[in-house]
Coordinates of C-alpha atoms in Angstrom, one line a residue:
X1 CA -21.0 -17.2 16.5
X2 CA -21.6 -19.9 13.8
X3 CA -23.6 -22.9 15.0
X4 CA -22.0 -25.8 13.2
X5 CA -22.7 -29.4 13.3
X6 CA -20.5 -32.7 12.9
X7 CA -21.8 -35.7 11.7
X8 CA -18.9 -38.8 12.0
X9 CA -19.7 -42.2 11.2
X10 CA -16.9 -45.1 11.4
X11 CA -18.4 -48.3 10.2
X12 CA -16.0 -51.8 10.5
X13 CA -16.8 -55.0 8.6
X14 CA -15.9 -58.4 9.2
X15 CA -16.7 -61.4 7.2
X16 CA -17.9 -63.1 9.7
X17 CA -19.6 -62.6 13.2
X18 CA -16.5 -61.7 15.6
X19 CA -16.7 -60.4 19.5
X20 CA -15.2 -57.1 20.2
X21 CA -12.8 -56.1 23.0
X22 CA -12.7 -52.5 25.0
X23 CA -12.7 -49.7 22.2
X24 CA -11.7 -45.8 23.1
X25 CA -13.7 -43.2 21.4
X26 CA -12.4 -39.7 21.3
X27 CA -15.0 -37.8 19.1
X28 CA -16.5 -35.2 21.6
X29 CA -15.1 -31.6 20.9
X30 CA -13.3 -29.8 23.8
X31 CA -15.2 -27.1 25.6
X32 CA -13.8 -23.8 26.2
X33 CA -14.6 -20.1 25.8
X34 CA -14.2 -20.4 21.9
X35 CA -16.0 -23.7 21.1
X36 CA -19.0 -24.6 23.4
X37 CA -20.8 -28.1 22.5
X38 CA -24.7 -27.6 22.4
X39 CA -25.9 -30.9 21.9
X40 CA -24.1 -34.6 21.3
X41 CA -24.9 -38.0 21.1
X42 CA -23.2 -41.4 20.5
X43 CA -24.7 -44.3 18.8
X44 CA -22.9 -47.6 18.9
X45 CA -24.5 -50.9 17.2
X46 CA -24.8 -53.6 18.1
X47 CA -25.0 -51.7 21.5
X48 CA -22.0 -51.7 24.1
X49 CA -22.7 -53.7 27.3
X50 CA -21.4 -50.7 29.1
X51 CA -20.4 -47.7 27.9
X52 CA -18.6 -45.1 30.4
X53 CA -17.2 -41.6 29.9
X54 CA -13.7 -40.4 31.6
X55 CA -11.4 -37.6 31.4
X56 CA -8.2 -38.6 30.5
X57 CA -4.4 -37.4 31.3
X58 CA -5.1 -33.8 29.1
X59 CA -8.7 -33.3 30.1
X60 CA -10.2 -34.9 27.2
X61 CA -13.5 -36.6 27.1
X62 CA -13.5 -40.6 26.3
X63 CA -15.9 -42.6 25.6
X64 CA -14.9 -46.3 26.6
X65 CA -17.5 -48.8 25.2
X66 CA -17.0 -52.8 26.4
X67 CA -19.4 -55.6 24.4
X68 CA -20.9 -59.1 25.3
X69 CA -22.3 -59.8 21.7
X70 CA -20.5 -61.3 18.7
X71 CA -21.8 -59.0 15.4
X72 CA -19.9 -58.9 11.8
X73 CA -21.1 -55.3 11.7
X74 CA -19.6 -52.3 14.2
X75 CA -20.6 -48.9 13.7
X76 CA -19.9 -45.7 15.9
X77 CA -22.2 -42.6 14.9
X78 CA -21.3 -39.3 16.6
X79 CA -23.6 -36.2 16.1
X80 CA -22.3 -32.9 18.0
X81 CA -23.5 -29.8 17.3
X82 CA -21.1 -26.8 19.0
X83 CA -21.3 -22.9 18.9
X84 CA -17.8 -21.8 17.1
X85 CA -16.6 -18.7 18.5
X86 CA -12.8 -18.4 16.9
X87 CA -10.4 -15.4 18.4
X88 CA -9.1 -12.6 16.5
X89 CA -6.2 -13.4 14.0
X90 CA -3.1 -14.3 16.7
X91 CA -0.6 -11.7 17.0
X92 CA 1.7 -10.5 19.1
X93 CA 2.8 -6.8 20.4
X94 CA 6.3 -5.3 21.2
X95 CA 5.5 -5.4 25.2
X96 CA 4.6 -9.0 25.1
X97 CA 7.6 -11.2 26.3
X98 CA 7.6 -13.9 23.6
X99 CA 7.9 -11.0 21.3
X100 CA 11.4 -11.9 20.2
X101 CA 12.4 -15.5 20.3
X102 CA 14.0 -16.5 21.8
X103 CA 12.3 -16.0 25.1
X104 CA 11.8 -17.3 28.3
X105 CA 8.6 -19.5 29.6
X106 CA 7.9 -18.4 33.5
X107 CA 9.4 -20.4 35.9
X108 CA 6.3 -21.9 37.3
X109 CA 4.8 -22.9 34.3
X110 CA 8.5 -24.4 32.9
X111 CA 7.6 -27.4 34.8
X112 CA 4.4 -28.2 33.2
X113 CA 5.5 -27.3 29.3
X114 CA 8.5 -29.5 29.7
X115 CA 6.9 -32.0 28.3
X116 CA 5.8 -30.4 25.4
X117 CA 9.1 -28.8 25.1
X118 CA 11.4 -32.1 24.9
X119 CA 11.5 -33.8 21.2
X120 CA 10.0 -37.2 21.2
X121 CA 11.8 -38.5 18.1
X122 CA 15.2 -38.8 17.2
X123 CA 16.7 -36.8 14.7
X124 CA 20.9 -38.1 14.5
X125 CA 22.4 -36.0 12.0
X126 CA 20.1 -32.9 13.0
X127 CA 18.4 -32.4 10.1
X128 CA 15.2 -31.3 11.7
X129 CA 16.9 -29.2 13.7
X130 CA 18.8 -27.4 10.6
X131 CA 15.2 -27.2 9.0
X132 CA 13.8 -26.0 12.0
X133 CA 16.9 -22.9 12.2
X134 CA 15.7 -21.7 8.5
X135 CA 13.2 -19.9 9.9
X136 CA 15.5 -18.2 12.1
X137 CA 17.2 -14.6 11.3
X138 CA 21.2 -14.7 10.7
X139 CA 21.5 -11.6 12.9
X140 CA 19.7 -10.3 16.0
X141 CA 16.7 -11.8 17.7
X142 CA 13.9 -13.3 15.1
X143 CA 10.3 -12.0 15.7
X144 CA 8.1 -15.0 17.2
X145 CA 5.8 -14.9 15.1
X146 CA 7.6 -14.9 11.6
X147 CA 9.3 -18.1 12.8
X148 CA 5.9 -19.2 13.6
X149 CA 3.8 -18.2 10.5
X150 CA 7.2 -19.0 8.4
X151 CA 6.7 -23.0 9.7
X152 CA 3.0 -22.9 8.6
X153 CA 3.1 -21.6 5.5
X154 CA 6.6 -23.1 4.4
X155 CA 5.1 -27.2 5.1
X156 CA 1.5 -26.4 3.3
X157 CA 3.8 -24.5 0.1
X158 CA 6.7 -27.0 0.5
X159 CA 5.2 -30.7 1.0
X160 CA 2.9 -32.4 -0.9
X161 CA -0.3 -33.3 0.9
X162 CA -1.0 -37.2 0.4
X163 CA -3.4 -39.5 2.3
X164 CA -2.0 -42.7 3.8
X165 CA -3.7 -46.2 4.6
X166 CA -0.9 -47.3 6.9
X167 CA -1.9 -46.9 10.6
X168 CA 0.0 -44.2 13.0
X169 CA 1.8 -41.4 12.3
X170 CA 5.2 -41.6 10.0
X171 CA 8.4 -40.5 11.7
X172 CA 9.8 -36.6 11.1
X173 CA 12.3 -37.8 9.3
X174 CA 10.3 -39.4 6.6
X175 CA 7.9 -36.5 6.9
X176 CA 11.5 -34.3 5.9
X177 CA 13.0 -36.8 3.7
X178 CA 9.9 -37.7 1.2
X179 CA 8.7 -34.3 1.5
X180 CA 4.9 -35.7 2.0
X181 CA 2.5 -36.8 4.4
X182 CA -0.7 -36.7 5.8
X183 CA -1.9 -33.8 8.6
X184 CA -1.3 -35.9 11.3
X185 CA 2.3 -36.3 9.5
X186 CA 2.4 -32.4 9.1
X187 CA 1.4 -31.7 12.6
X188 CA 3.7 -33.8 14.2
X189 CA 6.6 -32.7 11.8
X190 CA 6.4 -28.9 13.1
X191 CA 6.1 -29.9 16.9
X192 CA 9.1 -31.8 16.9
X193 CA 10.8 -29.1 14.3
X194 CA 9.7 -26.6 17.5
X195 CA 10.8 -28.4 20.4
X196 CA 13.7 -28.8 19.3
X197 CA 13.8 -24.6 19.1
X198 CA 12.7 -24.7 22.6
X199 CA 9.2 -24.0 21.8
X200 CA 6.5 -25.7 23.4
X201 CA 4.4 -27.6 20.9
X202 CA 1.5 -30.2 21.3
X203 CA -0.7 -32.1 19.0
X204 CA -4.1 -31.1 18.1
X205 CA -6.6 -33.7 16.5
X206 CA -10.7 -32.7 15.6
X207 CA -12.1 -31.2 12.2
X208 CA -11.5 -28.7 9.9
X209 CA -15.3 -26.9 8.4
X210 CA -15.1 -26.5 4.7
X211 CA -17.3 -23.0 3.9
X212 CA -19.0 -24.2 0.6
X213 CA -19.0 -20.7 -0.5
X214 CA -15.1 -19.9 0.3
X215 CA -12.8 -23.0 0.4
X216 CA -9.5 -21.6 0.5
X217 CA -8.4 -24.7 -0.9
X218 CA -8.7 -27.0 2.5
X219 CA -7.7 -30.5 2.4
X220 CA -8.4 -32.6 5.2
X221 CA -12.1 -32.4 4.7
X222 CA -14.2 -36.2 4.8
X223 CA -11.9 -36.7 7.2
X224 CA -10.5 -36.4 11.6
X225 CA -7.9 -33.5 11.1
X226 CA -4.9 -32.8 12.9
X227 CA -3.0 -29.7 13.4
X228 CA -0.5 -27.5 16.3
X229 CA -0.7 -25.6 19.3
X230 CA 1.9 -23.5 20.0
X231 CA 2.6 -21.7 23.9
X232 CA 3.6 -18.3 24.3
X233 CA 3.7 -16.3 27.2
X234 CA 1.1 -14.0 28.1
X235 CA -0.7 -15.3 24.4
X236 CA -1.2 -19.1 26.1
X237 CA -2.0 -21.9 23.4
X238 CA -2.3 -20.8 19.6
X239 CA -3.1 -22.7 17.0
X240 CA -1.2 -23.3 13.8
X241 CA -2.6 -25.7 10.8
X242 CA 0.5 -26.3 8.4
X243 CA -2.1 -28.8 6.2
X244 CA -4.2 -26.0 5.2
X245 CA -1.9 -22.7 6.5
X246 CA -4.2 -21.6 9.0
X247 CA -2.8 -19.3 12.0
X248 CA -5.8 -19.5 14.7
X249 CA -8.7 -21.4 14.8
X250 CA -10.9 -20.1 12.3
X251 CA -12.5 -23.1 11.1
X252 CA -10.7 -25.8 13.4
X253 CA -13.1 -27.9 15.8
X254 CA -10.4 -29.1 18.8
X255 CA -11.1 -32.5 19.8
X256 CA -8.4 -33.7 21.4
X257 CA -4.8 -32.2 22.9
X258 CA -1.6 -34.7 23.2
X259 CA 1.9 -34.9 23.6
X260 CA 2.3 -37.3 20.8
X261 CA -0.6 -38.5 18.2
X262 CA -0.9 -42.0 19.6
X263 CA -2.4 -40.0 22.7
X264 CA -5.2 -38.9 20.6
X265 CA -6.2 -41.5 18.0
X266 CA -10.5 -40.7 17.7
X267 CA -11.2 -44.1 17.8
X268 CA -9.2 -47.5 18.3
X269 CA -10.1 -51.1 19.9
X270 CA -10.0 -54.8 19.3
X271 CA -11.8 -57.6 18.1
X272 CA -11.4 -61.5 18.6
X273 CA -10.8 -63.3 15.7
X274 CA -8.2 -64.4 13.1
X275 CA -6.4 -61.6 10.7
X276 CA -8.7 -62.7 7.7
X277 CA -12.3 -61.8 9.8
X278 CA -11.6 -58.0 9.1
X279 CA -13.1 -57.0 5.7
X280 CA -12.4 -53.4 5.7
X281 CA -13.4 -49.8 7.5
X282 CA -15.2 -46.8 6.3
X283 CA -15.4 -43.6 7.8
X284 CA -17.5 -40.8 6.8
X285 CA -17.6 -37.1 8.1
X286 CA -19.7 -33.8 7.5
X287 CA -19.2 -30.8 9.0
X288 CA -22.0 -28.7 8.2
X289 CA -23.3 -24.7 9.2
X290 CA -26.3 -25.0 10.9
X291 CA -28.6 -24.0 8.2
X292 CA -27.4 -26.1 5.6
X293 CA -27.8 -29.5 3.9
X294 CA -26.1 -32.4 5.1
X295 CA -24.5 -34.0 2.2
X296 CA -22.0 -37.1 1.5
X297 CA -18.8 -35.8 1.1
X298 CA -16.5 -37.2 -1.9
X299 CA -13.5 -37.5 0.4
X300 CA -14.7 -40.4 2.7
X301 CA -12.4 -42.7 3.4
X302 CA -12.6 -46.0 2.7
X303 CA -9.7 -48.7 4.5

């Protein structure tokens, strides 16, 4: 059970002293029987007049912070520590029902996937679906997970891994069509690629933990990260990294669960002030092994 710890600073400048509206702050790693968080704090300067925690629609924690004090500095330091306790390599046995695809989700928990089932984008001369139906088998049912692991591996081998400056998340079909994109890009390529299988697919945004000993040639470090969860019968939510082509969550830190990325952006508000106030954003991140030395990573980014 490796004890690792993240270490996520976002610093905005301005030019000149501005005052700040509400700002959102998704940073704090889910709980659950695989990832437990030991120990957190938040530090915000110049400090929030109030600062509150809710869950929000998918059960993730928020941190909304409001301000009363005009500052040309705003930083948000987050400092978790969590005990990573990833599952057995994902697979799948004859006798389980999503075996085979295609299958058939239970009819009391249809209602509650549909949402993850239905495509969000549009896609008018199908060519997502057509990409999506590669990965199929021309005759007789196609094992699950081959369609599955064939998605993964066929976007990290396929696509060219590129970061982008622009805010939000390109459509599919520039994702497709440019062959390139971020992991946020990636991630939301694949869910729509499976929804539109009939698969039930929802984004995944947190960190990815670069071993310094074994790197497998990870990109995404220095970096939030962004990746899939996939629902199977009887196997519940799996994850599926197409950045990096990792099938489970060996070194994935969940944050955040969405329908769509904008539901899970780590950190997003406003300021008051003209266009020209803003001078620029830089985010650094460090995910370390307990154990280890912190260090600046080469990959922060810098807006």
């Amino acid at each position: 059970m490796p004890l690792l710890t993240i270490n996520h600073k976002t610093v905005y400048r301005y030019t000149r002293p501005v005052a700040f509206g509400e700002h959102r702050i998704m940073l704090r790693p889910r709980d659950g029987h695989d990832l437990r968080v030991l120990s957190g704090s938040l530090e915000i300067e110049p400090q929030p007049m109030r600062l509150r925690w809710i869950h929000d629609v998918f059960g993730n924690s928020v941190a909304i912070a409001t301000f009363d004090e005009r500052a040309d500095t705003l930083s948000f330091t987050s400092t978790v520590t969590v005990e990573h306790n990833p599952e057995d390599e994902f697979a799948l046995t004859a006798d389980d029902p999503a075996y085979f695809y295609p299958f058939l989700y239970d009819d009391e928990e249809f209602p509650d996937l549909l949402q993850f089932i239905t495509p969000q984008y549009g896609d008018p001369n199908g060519e997502l679906s057509a990409w999506a139906r590669r990965f199929l088998d021309a005759e007789g049912p196609t094992p699950t997970f081959n369609i599955l692991s064939g998605m993964t591996h066929g976007i990290r081998e396929a696509f060219t891994y590129r970061k982008r400056h622009e805010q939000g998340t390109q459509h599919p079909l520039d994702t497709l069509q440019t062959g390139s994109g971020t992991c946020r890009d990636y991630a939301l390529f694949m869910i729509e690629a499976l929804r539109r299988l009939g698969i039930a697919a929802r984004f995944v945004s947190g960190y990815v933990f670069i071993p310094g000993d074994r790197a497998h040639g990870y990109v995404g470090g220095g970096s939030t990260h962004a990746w899939v969860q996939v629902y199977l019968p009887s196997a519940g939510w799996i994850e599926f990294d197409p950045t990096n082509g990792i099938v489970g969550s060996r070194d994935l830190i969940r944050v955040a669960v969405a329908r769509d990325p904008r539901q899970a952006i780590p950190l997003h508000g406003t300021y008051l002030g003209s266009p020209d106030a803003f001078a620029g954003m830089e985010i650094q991140i460090n995910v370390v092994s307990v154990g280890d030395e912190p260090h600046e990573t080469p990959q922060a980014e810098k807006v």
